[in-house]
Amino acid sequence: MDIFEAISNETRRRIIQSLSTPKTFSELANELGLDSPSLSFHLRKLGGLVTKNGDGTYRLTDDGVKALNLLSTISSGDTRLFPIVVEHLNYVKIDDELLVKLRNEGRKLVVRKVKNLDLSEVNSSLLNEVLEVIENVDNLSCSNDTLSLIKDRIKGKYNLLIADQEKLPNETKHENPSPESLLTSFLSYTISKLPVLSNLHVVYDDQIPLSNTLEINLSGGLVKLVKGKPHVLAECHDLNDLDLSQGKIDADGCNLKVSYPDLNSLELNVDGGKATIEGLKVDSLKTDMSGGLLRLDVTTRECELRIDGGKVDGKLSYPLTESSLSLTVDGGMIDLLLSLPKDLGIVTSSSTDLGLTSIPRPRPGKMNLTISTKVNGGLVRIKGD
């Protein structure tokens, strides 16, 4: 896991900060208030940033120390070292306006996991000042001057298109693409990157303890959550890939089919893979997603979606009561349909930096749904039925 992926998750941020001094597993668990399965899950995800000493204590690696320093910088209010990350998009065109803004803020630009990257109209010297890295780009369009300045920061293979040519390889020329075309292209690209699970076997097929709250942590793999009696069917590579406790499911590279009654609270953390939630009533829904695909058909009152790459789509139904929908997008896409009572008003606030946002217009009502969006690279489309 790279540094910016690690610090996008609140639990992993707390682990990194706690390990400013080495600690045993039990010391970490007690300090952070985490049970053993959850802590084990997050420690596995922090491979490369956290390591275990011979005496059994955990400490930060050199990259882990960099992550800790970055968190200290951000918490102090100084974001100069915190880059803008653009990822998991089908087409991105960088312009000088963005580069000037980043230079003035003292920030860097990171582009990764983008299918088509267009640098054909940027000022080469300006890009050279603010670019941190370009990783895993399928097709790159730029001038020879630009390429000569940034080539050392391009990681992985790519198809190069010199800027005076007409098209990206096997693509139509992109000039002012519509949000709809970007949504369609991104969906097909995201689905093509989902994992293919093989060599799995059933490691659990039984009831699970009932709780009013449920937390699911998924690293790769698939999970489908439907309404029913509390039960889990888990197919994994190994029994160690699954941790079950009351109100919590941790899975690494597994195929899960979960049934559960309506919930007061559902927290879903997805790091790649695909998750589906169908037919549940969840009073408070919170998701934190890094890549992958999430599909929703949920009745809720409070919903908070945070995504760093990947795609969320589906339907949210709201009752006639004071409600909220909070969206934070750092790369990736959210495409949702809202089912709302006629007397439910809408209050909105929106912030977009290098992305596209389309949300319903405000309207008066007896009660209000408050929609807030913060898009820092990515696409958001919210429609009312």
Short mmCIF file of C-alpha atoms in Angstrom, two decimals:
data_model
loop_
_atom_site.label_atom_id
_atom_site.label_comp_id
_atom_site.label_asym_id
_atom_site.label_seq_id
_atom_site.Cartn_x
_atom_site.Cartn_y
_atom_site.Cartn_z
CA MET A 1 0.00 0.00 0.00
CA ASP A 2 1.34 3.43 -0.89
CA ILE A 3 1.37 6.31 1.58
CA PHE A 4 -1.65 8.17 0.22
CA GLU A 5 -3.80 5.04 0.13
CA ALA A 6 -2.84 4.33 3.73
CA ILE A 7 -3.75 7.74 5.11
CA SER A 8 -7.10 7.81 3.28
CA ASN A 9 -8.45 5.35 5.88
CA GLU A 10 -9.15 6.67 9.38
CA THR A 11 -8.28 3.45 11.23
CA ARG A 12 -4.96 3.11 9.40
CA ARG A 13 -4.15 6.75 10.13
CA ARG A 14 -4.65 6.04 13.83
CA ILE A 15 -2.41 2.97 13.65
CA ILE A 16 0.38 4.94 11.97
CA GLN A 17 0.10 7.73 14.53
CA SER A 18 0.07 5.25 17.43
CA LEU A 19 3.24 3.62 16.09
CA SER A 20 5.26 6.79 16.50
CA THR A 21 6.72 4.53 19.17
CA PRO A 22 6.87 0.71 18.77
CA LYS A 23 4.04 -1.23 20.42
CA THR A 24 2.94 -4.81 20.90
CA PHE A 25 -0.23 -6.09 19.28
CA SER A 26 -2.17 -5.94 22.55
CA GLU A 27 -0.93 -2.42 23.29
CA LEU A 28 -2.12 -1.26 19.88
CA ALA A 29 -5.48 -2.98 20.28
CA ASN A 30 -6.08 -1.46 23.73
CA GLU A 31 -5.01 2.04 22.72
CA LEU A 32 -7.12 2.10 19.55
CA GLY A 33 -10.10 0.20 20.90
CA LEU A 34 -9.90 -2.43 18.13
CA ASP A 35 -10.57 -6.15 18.46
CA SER A 36 -7.96 -8.63 17.25
CA PRO A 37 -9.58 -9.44 13.85
CA SER A 38 -9.92 -5.77 12.89
CA LEU A 39 -6.40 -4.85 13.96
CA SER A 40 -4.96 -7.86 12.12
CA PHE A 41 -6.85 -6.88 8.99
CA HIS A 42 -5.54 -3.32 8.97
CA LEU A 43 -1.98 -4.33 9.83
CA ARG A 44 -1.99 -6.65 6.82
CA LYS A 45 -3.14 -3.75 4.66
CA LEU A 46 -0.29 -1.59 5.98
CA GLY A 47 2.37 -3.95 4.66
CA GLY A 48 5.37 -1.86 3.57
CA LEU A 49 4.58 0.87 6.11
CA VAL A 50 4.51 -1.27 9.28
CA THR A 51 6.75 -4.19 10.18
CA LYS A 52 7.12 -6.55 13.14
CA ASN A 53 10.33 -6.64 15.14
CA GLY A 54 12.01 -9.76 16.45
CA ASP A 55 10.75 -8.95 19.97
CA GLY A 56 7.12 -8.99 18.76
CA THR A 57 6.56 -5.24 18.68
CA TYR A 58 5.32 -3.37 15.63
CA ARG A 59 7.12 -0.33 14.24
CA LEU A 60 7.01 1.98 11.22
CA THR A 61 9.24 1.36 8.22
CA ASP A 62 10.95 4.27 6.47
CA ASP A 63 7.84 4.72 4.30
CA GLY A 64 5.71 4.49 7.44
CA VAL A 65 7.71 7.35 8.97
CA LYS A 66 7.05 9.38 5.81
CA ALA A 67 3.34 8.70 6.22
CA LEU A 68 3.49 9.78 9.86
CA ASN A 69 5.30 13.00 8.93
CA LEU A 70 2.70 13.70 6.25
CA LEU A 71 -0.13 13.20 8.74
CA SER A 72 1.59 15.60 11.16
CA THR A 73 1.88 18.16 8.39
CA ILE A 74 -1.79 17.85 7.46
CA SER A 75 -3.02 18.00 11.06
CA SER A 76 -1.02 21.20 11.59
CA GLY A 77 -2.99 22.81 8.75
CA ASP A 78 -0.02 22.90 6.37
CA THR A 79 -1.12 21.03 3.22
CA ARG A 80 1.87 21.98 1.07
CA LEU A 81 3.18 18.43 1.09
CA PHE A 82 -0.23 16.89 0.39
CA PRO A 83 -0.66 16.36 -3.37
CA ILE A 84 -3.78 16.28 -5.44
CA VAL A 85 -4.29 12.68 -6.61
CA VAL A 86 -6.15 12.00 -9.86
CA GLU A 87 -6.88 8.32 -10.47
CA HIS A 88 -9.28 5.64 -11.70
CA LEU A 89 -10.63 7.70 -14.61
CA ASN A 90 -11.06 6.90 -18.28
CA TYR A 91 -9.94 10.31 -19.59
CA VAL A 92 -8.13 13.20 -17.90
CA LYS A 93 -6.93 16.42 -19.50
CA ILE A 94 -4.57 18.58 -17.44
CA ASP A 95 -4.60 22.33 -18.09
CA ASP A 96 -2.44 25.26 -17.01
CA GLU A 97 -5.12 26.65 -14.70
CA LEU A 98 -4.85 23.61 -12.45
CA LEU A 99 -1.05 23.64 -12.57
CA VAL A 100 -0.88 27.32 -11.62
CA LYS A 101 -3.21 26.68 -8.69
CA LEU A 102 -1.09 23.78 -7.44
CA ARG A 103 2.12 25.77 -7.82
CA ASN A 104 0.64 28.69 -5.87
CA GLU A 105 -0.46 26.31 -3.10
CA GLY A 106 2.91 24.58 -3.06
CA ARG A 107 1.31 21.20 -3.84
CA LYS A 108 2.21 18.36 -6.20
CA LEU A 109 0.23 16.42 -8.80
CA VAL A 110 -0.09 12.61 -8.78
CA VAL A 111 -1.82 10.84 -11.69
CA ARG A 112 -2.32 7.08 -11.53
CA LYS A 113 -4.54 4.32 -12.95
CA VAL A 114 -5.88 6.56 -15.72
CA LYS A 115 -6.69 5.09 -19.11
CA ASN A 116 -6.09 8.21 -21.26
CA LEU A 117 -4.01 11.16 -20.01
CA ASP A 118 -3.89 14.30 -22.16
CA LEU A 119 -0.98 16.69 -21.51
CA SER A 120 -1.00 18.12 -25.04
CA GLU A 121 -1.85 21.71 -24.07
CA VAL A 122 0.10 22.22 -20.84
CA ASN A 123 3.05 24.50 -20.30
CA SER A 124 5.93 22.03 -20.07
CA SER A 125 7.93 24.03 -17.53
CA LEU A 126 4.89 24.51 -15.32
CA LEU A 127 4.08 20.80 -15.38
CA ASN A 128 7.69 20.00 -14.56
CA GLU A 129 7.41 22.16 -11.41
CA VAL A 130 4.34 20.48 -9.92
CA LEU A 131 4.34 16.89 -11.21
CA GLU A 132 5.17 14.25 -8.60
CA VAL A 133 4.51 11.06 -10.57
CA ILE A 134 2.45 9.45 -13.35
CA GLU A 135 1.72 5.75 -12.74
CA ASN A 136 -0.12 3.07 -14.73
CA VAL A 137 -1.40 5.24 -17.57
CA ASP A 138 -2.52 3.29 -20.64
CA ASN A 139 -2.29 6.10 -23.22
CA LEU A 140 -0.32 9.33 -22.85
CA SER A 141 -0.65 12.35 -25.15
CA CYS A 142 2.02 15.04 -24.84
CA SER A 143 4.65 17.01 -26.74
CA ASN A 144 8.26 15.92 -27.12
CA ASP A 145 9.35 18.86 -24.94
CA THR A 146 6.99 17.79 -22.15
CA LEU A 147 8.06 14.16 -22.37
CA SER A 148 11.74 15.05 -22.11
CA LEU A 149 11.11 16.97 -18.86
CA ILE A 150 8.88 14.45 -17.07
CA LYS A 151 10.00 11.06 -18.41
CA ASP A 152 11.82 10.15 -15.20
CA ARG A 153 8.51 10.47 -13.27
CA ILE A 154 6.46 8.20 -15.53
CA LYS A 155 6.17 4.74 -13.99
CA GLY A 156 5.06 1.63 -15.87
CA LYS A 157 4.43 1.03 -19.56
CA TYR A 158 2.32 3.40 -21.65
CA ASN A 159 1.35 4.10 -25.25
CA LEU A 160 2.70 7.47 -26.34
CA LEU A 161 0.89 9.84 -28.69
CA ILE A 162 2.84 12.91 -29.74
CA ALA A 163 0.54 15.92 -29.39
CA ASP A 164 0.22 16.84 -33.07
CA GLN A 165 -1.31 13.46 -33.97
CA GLU A 166 -5.05 13.14 -34.37
CA LYS A 167 -6.07 10.36 -31.99
CA LEU A 168 -5.16 8.35 -28.98
CA PRO A 169 -4.53 4.72 -29.96
CA ASN A 170 -7.85 2.93 -30.54
CA GLU A 171 -9.79 5.89 -29.16
CA THR A 172 -11.85 8.65 -30.68
CA LYS A 173 -10.46 12.11 -30.09
CA HIS A 174 -11.71 13.54 -26.78
CA GLU A 175 -12.79 17.16 -27.00
CA ASN A 176 -15.02 18.39 -24.18
CA PRO A 177 -16.42 14.95 -23.31
CA SER A 178 -19.88 14.98 -21.72
CA PRO A 179 -20.41 13.75 -18.14
CA GLU A 180 -22.58 10.93 -19.52
CA SER A 181 -19.85 9.67 -21.84
CA LEU A 182 -17.30 9.80 -19.01
CA LEU A 183 -19.67 7.89 -16.72
CA THR A 184 -20.23 5.17 -19.31
CA SER A 185 -16.54 4.84 -20.15
CA PHE A 186 -15.52 4.78 -16.51
CA LEU A 187 -18.05 2.08 -15.65
CA SER A 188 -16.80 -0.26 -18.38
CA TYR A 189 -13.18 0.42 -17.43
CA THR A 190 -13.86 -0.20 -13.71
CA ILE A 191 -15.66 -3.48 -14.33
CA SER A 192 -12.79 -4.70 -16.51
CA LYS A 193 -10.39 -4.19 -13.58
CA LEU A 194 -12.41 -6.16 -11.00
CA PRO A 195 -10.65 -9.25 -9.63
CA VAL A 196 -11.35 -12.74 -10.90
CA LEU A 197 -11.59 -15.09 -7.94
CA SER A 198 -10.42 -18.68 -8.34
CA ASN A 199 -9.32 -21.62 -6.20
CA LEU A 200 -11.75 -20.70 -3.42
CA HIS A 201 -13.44 -23.12 -1.06
CA VAL A 202 -16.12 -22.76 1.60
CA VAL A 203 -14.58 -21.84 4.95
CA TYR A 204 -17.81 -20.79 6.71
CA ASP A 205 -21.52 -21.42 6.11
CA ASP A 206 -23.54 -20.73 9.24
CA GLN A 207 -25.42 -18.20 11.32
CA ILE A 208 -23.61 -15.25 12.91
CA PRO A 209 -24.42 -13.31 16.11
CA LEU A 210 -27.05 -10.57 15.74
CA SER A 211 -26.21 -6.92 16.42
CA ASN A 212 -27.85 -3.55 15.69
CA THR A 213 -24.60 -2.46 14.06
CA LEU A 214 -22.45 -4.14 11.46
CA GLU A 215 -18.98 -3.39 10.09
CA ILE A 216 -17.64 -5.11 6.96
CA ASN A 217 -14.01 -4.71 5.88
CA LEU A 218 -13.37 -6.08 2.39
CA SER A 219 -9.93 -6.25 0.79
CA GLY A 220 -10.43 -7.43 -2.77
CA GLY A 221 -12.97 -10.15 -3.36
CA LEU A 222 -16.75 -9.88 -3.47
CA VAL A 223 -19.51 -9.34 -0.92
CA LYS A 224 -23.28 -9.31 -1.35
CA LEU A 225 -25.39 -8.17 1.61
CA VAL A 226 -29.15 -8.81 1.52
CA LYS A 227 -32.00 -8.68 4.03
CA GLY A 228 -32.63 -11.87 6.00
CA LYS A 229 -31.64 -13.86 9.05
CA PRO A 230 -28.00 -13.28 10.13
CA HIS A 231 -25.96 -15.73 8.07
CA VAL A 232 -22.62 -15.80 6.22
CA LEU A 233 -21.50 -18.03 3.38
CA ALA A 234 -17.78 -17.41 2.82
CA GLU A 235 -15.56 -18.83 0.10
CA CYS A 236 -11.90 -17.97 0.63
CA HIS A 237 -8.42 -19.21 -0.24
CA ASP A 238 -7.77 -19.95 3.42
CA LEU A 239 -9.60 -19.78 6.74
CA ASN A 240 -7.16 -17.07 7.87
CA ASP A 241 -8.59 -14.77 5.16
CA LEU A 242 -11.84 -14.46 7.14
CA ASP A 243 -12.40 -13.00 10.62
CA LEU A 244 -15.87 -13.02 12.18
CA SER A 245 -16.94 -11.44 15.45
CA GLN A 246 -20.19 -9.97 16.74
CA GLY A 247 -21.11 -7.05 14.51
CA LYS A 248 -17.98 -7.32 12.36
CA ILE A 249 -16.77 -9.18 9.26
CA ASP A 250 -13.22 -8.89 7.90
CA ALA A 251 -12.39 -10.61 4.60
CA ASP A 252 -9.33 -10.65 2.35
CA GLY A 253 -9.89 -11.91 -1.20
CA CYS A 254 -13.08 -13.82 -0.34
CA ASN A 255 -16.49 -14.28 -1.94
CA LEU A 256 -19.09 -13.48 0.73
CA LYS A 257 -22.85 -13.86 0.73
CA VAL A 258 -24.25 -12.19 3.83
CA SER A 259 -27.86 -11.91 5.00
CA TYR A 260 -28.77 -9.61 7.87
CA PRO A 261 -31.85 -7.81 9.30
CA ASP A 262 -32.32 -4.04 9.11
CA LEU A 263 -29.59 -2.12 10.93
CA ASN A 264 -29.13 1.00 13.02
CA SER A 265 -25.63 1.39 11.60
CA LEU A 266 -23.65 -0.18 8.75
CA GLU A 267 -19.99 0.64 8.10
CA LEU A 268 -18.46 -0.73 4.92
CA ASN A 269 -14.76 -0.39 4.11
CA VAL A 270 -13.83 -1.58 0.62
CA ASP A 271 -10.26 -1.81 -0.67
CA GLY A 272 -10.79 -3.10 -4.21
CA GLY A 273 -13.26 -5.78 -5.21
CA LYS A 274 -17.03 -5.50 -5.51
CA ALA A 275 -19.70 -4.96 -2.86
CA THR A 276 -23.49 -5.05 -3.26
CA ILE A 277 -26.11 -4.08 -0.66
CA GLU A 278 -29.74 -4.88 -1.55
CA GLY A 279 -33.05 -4.37 0.20
CA LEU A 280 -31.84 -3.28 3.63
CA LYS A 281 -33.05 -0.43 5.78
CA VAL A 282 -30.01 1.15 7.41
CA ASP A 283 -30.51 4.20 9.61
CA SER A 284 -26.86 5.28 9.27
CA LEU A 285 -24.72 4.08 6.35
CA LYS A 286 -21.01 4.89 6.12
CA THR A 287 -18.64 3.64 3.43
CA ASP A 288 -14.94 4.21 2.86
CA MET A 289 -13.81 2.88 -0.50
CA SER A 290 -10.44 2.67 -2.26
CA GLY A 291 -11.03 1.31 -5.73
CA GLY A 292 -13.52 -1.33 -6.74
CA LEU A 293 -17.27 -1.22 -7.29
CA LEU A 294 -20.12 -0.63 -4.82
CA ARG A 295 -23.79 -1.03 -5.76
CA LEU A 296 -26.53 0.14 -3.40
CA ASP A 297 -30.27 -0.36 -3.02
CA VAL A 298 -30.80 0.91 0.50
CA THR A 299 -33.33 2.85 2.57
CA THR A 300 -31.47 5.19 4.89
CA ARG A 301 -31.61 8.43 6.87
CA GLU A 302 -27.90 9.29 7.02
CA CYS A 303 -25.43 8.25 4.33
CA GLU A 304 -21.75 9.13 4.12
CA LEU A 305 -19.75 7.93 1.12
CA ARG A 306 -15.99 8.49 0.85
CA ILE A 307 -14.24 7.10 -2.23
CA ASP A 308 -10.66 7.22 -3.40
CA GLY A 309 -11.01 5.66 -6.83
CA GLY A 310 -13.61 3.14 -7.89
CA LYS A 311 -17.32 3.55 -8.54
CA VAL A 312 -20.50 3.71 -6.45
CA ASP A 313 -23.90 3.41 -8.12
CA GLY A 314 -27.47 2.40 -7.35
CA LYS A 315 -30.43 3.80 -5.43
CA LEU A 316 -30.91 5.45 -2.03
CA SER A 317 -34.43 5.83 -0.60
CA TYR A 318 -35.08 8.41 2.11
CA PRO A 319 -38.05 8.74 4.51
CA LEU A 320 -39.81 12.02 5.34
CA THR A 321 -37.46 13.10 8.12
CA GLU A 322 -34.37 15.25 8.55
CA SER A 323 -31.77 13.40 6.47
CA SER A 324 -28.29 13.74 5.01
CA LEU A 325 -26.11 12.57 2.12
CA SER A 326 -22.40 13.39 2.36
CA LEU A 327 -20.06 12.59 -0.54
CA THR A 328 -16.27 12.94 -0.65
CA VAL A 329 -14.61 11.91 -3.91
CA ASP A 330 -10.84 11.85 -4.43
CA GLY A 331 -10.84 10.18 -7.82
CA GLY A 332 -13.50 7.78 -8.99
CA MET A 333 -17.21 8.18 -9.52
CA ILE A 334 -20.56 8.23 -7.71
CA ASP A 335 -23.73 7.76 -9.79
CA LEU A 336 -26.89 7.51 -7.65
CA LEU A 337 -30.65 7.76 -7.97
CA LEU A 338 -32.51 9.21 -4.97
CA SER A 339 -36.07 8.15 -4.12
CA LEU A 340 -37.56 11.01 -2.07
CA PRO A 341 -41.00 11.84 -0.64
CA LYS A 342 -42.60 14.86 -2.32
CA ASP A 343 -42.58 16.86 0.92
CA LEU A 344 -38.88 16.25 1.59
CA GLY A 345 -36.93 19.40 0.79
CA ILE A 346 -33.37 19.52 -0.54
CA VAL A 347 -30.51 21.67 0.77
CA THR A 348 -27.19 21.46 -1.10
CA SER A 349 -23.56 22.49 -0.81
CA SER A 350 -20.91 21.54 -3.36
CA SER A 351 -17.17 21.91 -3.84
CA THR A 352 -15.47 20.65 -7.01
CA ASP A 353 -11.78 20.72 -7.93
CA LEU A 354 -10.82 18.90 -11.14
CA GLY A 355 -14.01 16.95 -11.62
CA LEU A 356 -17.67 17.06 -12.60
CA THR A 357 -20.64 17.35 -10.24
CA SER A 358 -24.35 17.12 -11.00
CA ILE A 359 -26.80 17.16 -8.06
CA PRO A 360 -30.52 17.96 -7.64
CA ARG A 361 -31.60 21.56 -7.28
CA PRO A 362 -32.57 22.86 -3.83
CA ARG A 363 -36.28 22.81 -2.99
CA PRO A 364 -38.40 23.65 0.06
CA GLY A 365 -40.10 20.97 2.15
CA LYS A 366 -41.54 20.04 5.52
CA MET A 367 -38.28 18.24 6.31
CA ASN A 368 -34.93 18.51 4.52
CA LEU A 369 -32.37 16.22 2.94
CA THR A 370 -28.97 17.93 3.15
CA ILE A 371 -26.67 16.95 0.27
CA SER A 372 -23.02 17.94 0.55
CA THR A 373 -20.38 17.01 -2.03
CA LYS A 374 -16.63 17.51 -2.09
CA VAL A 375 -14.99 16.38 -5.33
CA ASN A 376 -11.23 16.55 -5.65
CA GLY A 377 -10.82 14.75 -8.96
CA GLY A 378 -13.68 12.53 -10.05
CA LEU A 379 -17.30 12.47 -11.14
CA VAL A 380 -20.56 12.79 -9.17
CA ARG A 381 -24.04 12.46 -10.62
CA ILE A 382 -27.03 12.43 -8.26
CA LYS A 383 -30.55 12.30 -9.69
CA GLY A 384 -33.97 12.42 -8.06
CA ASP A 385 -36.69 10.09 -9.26
#
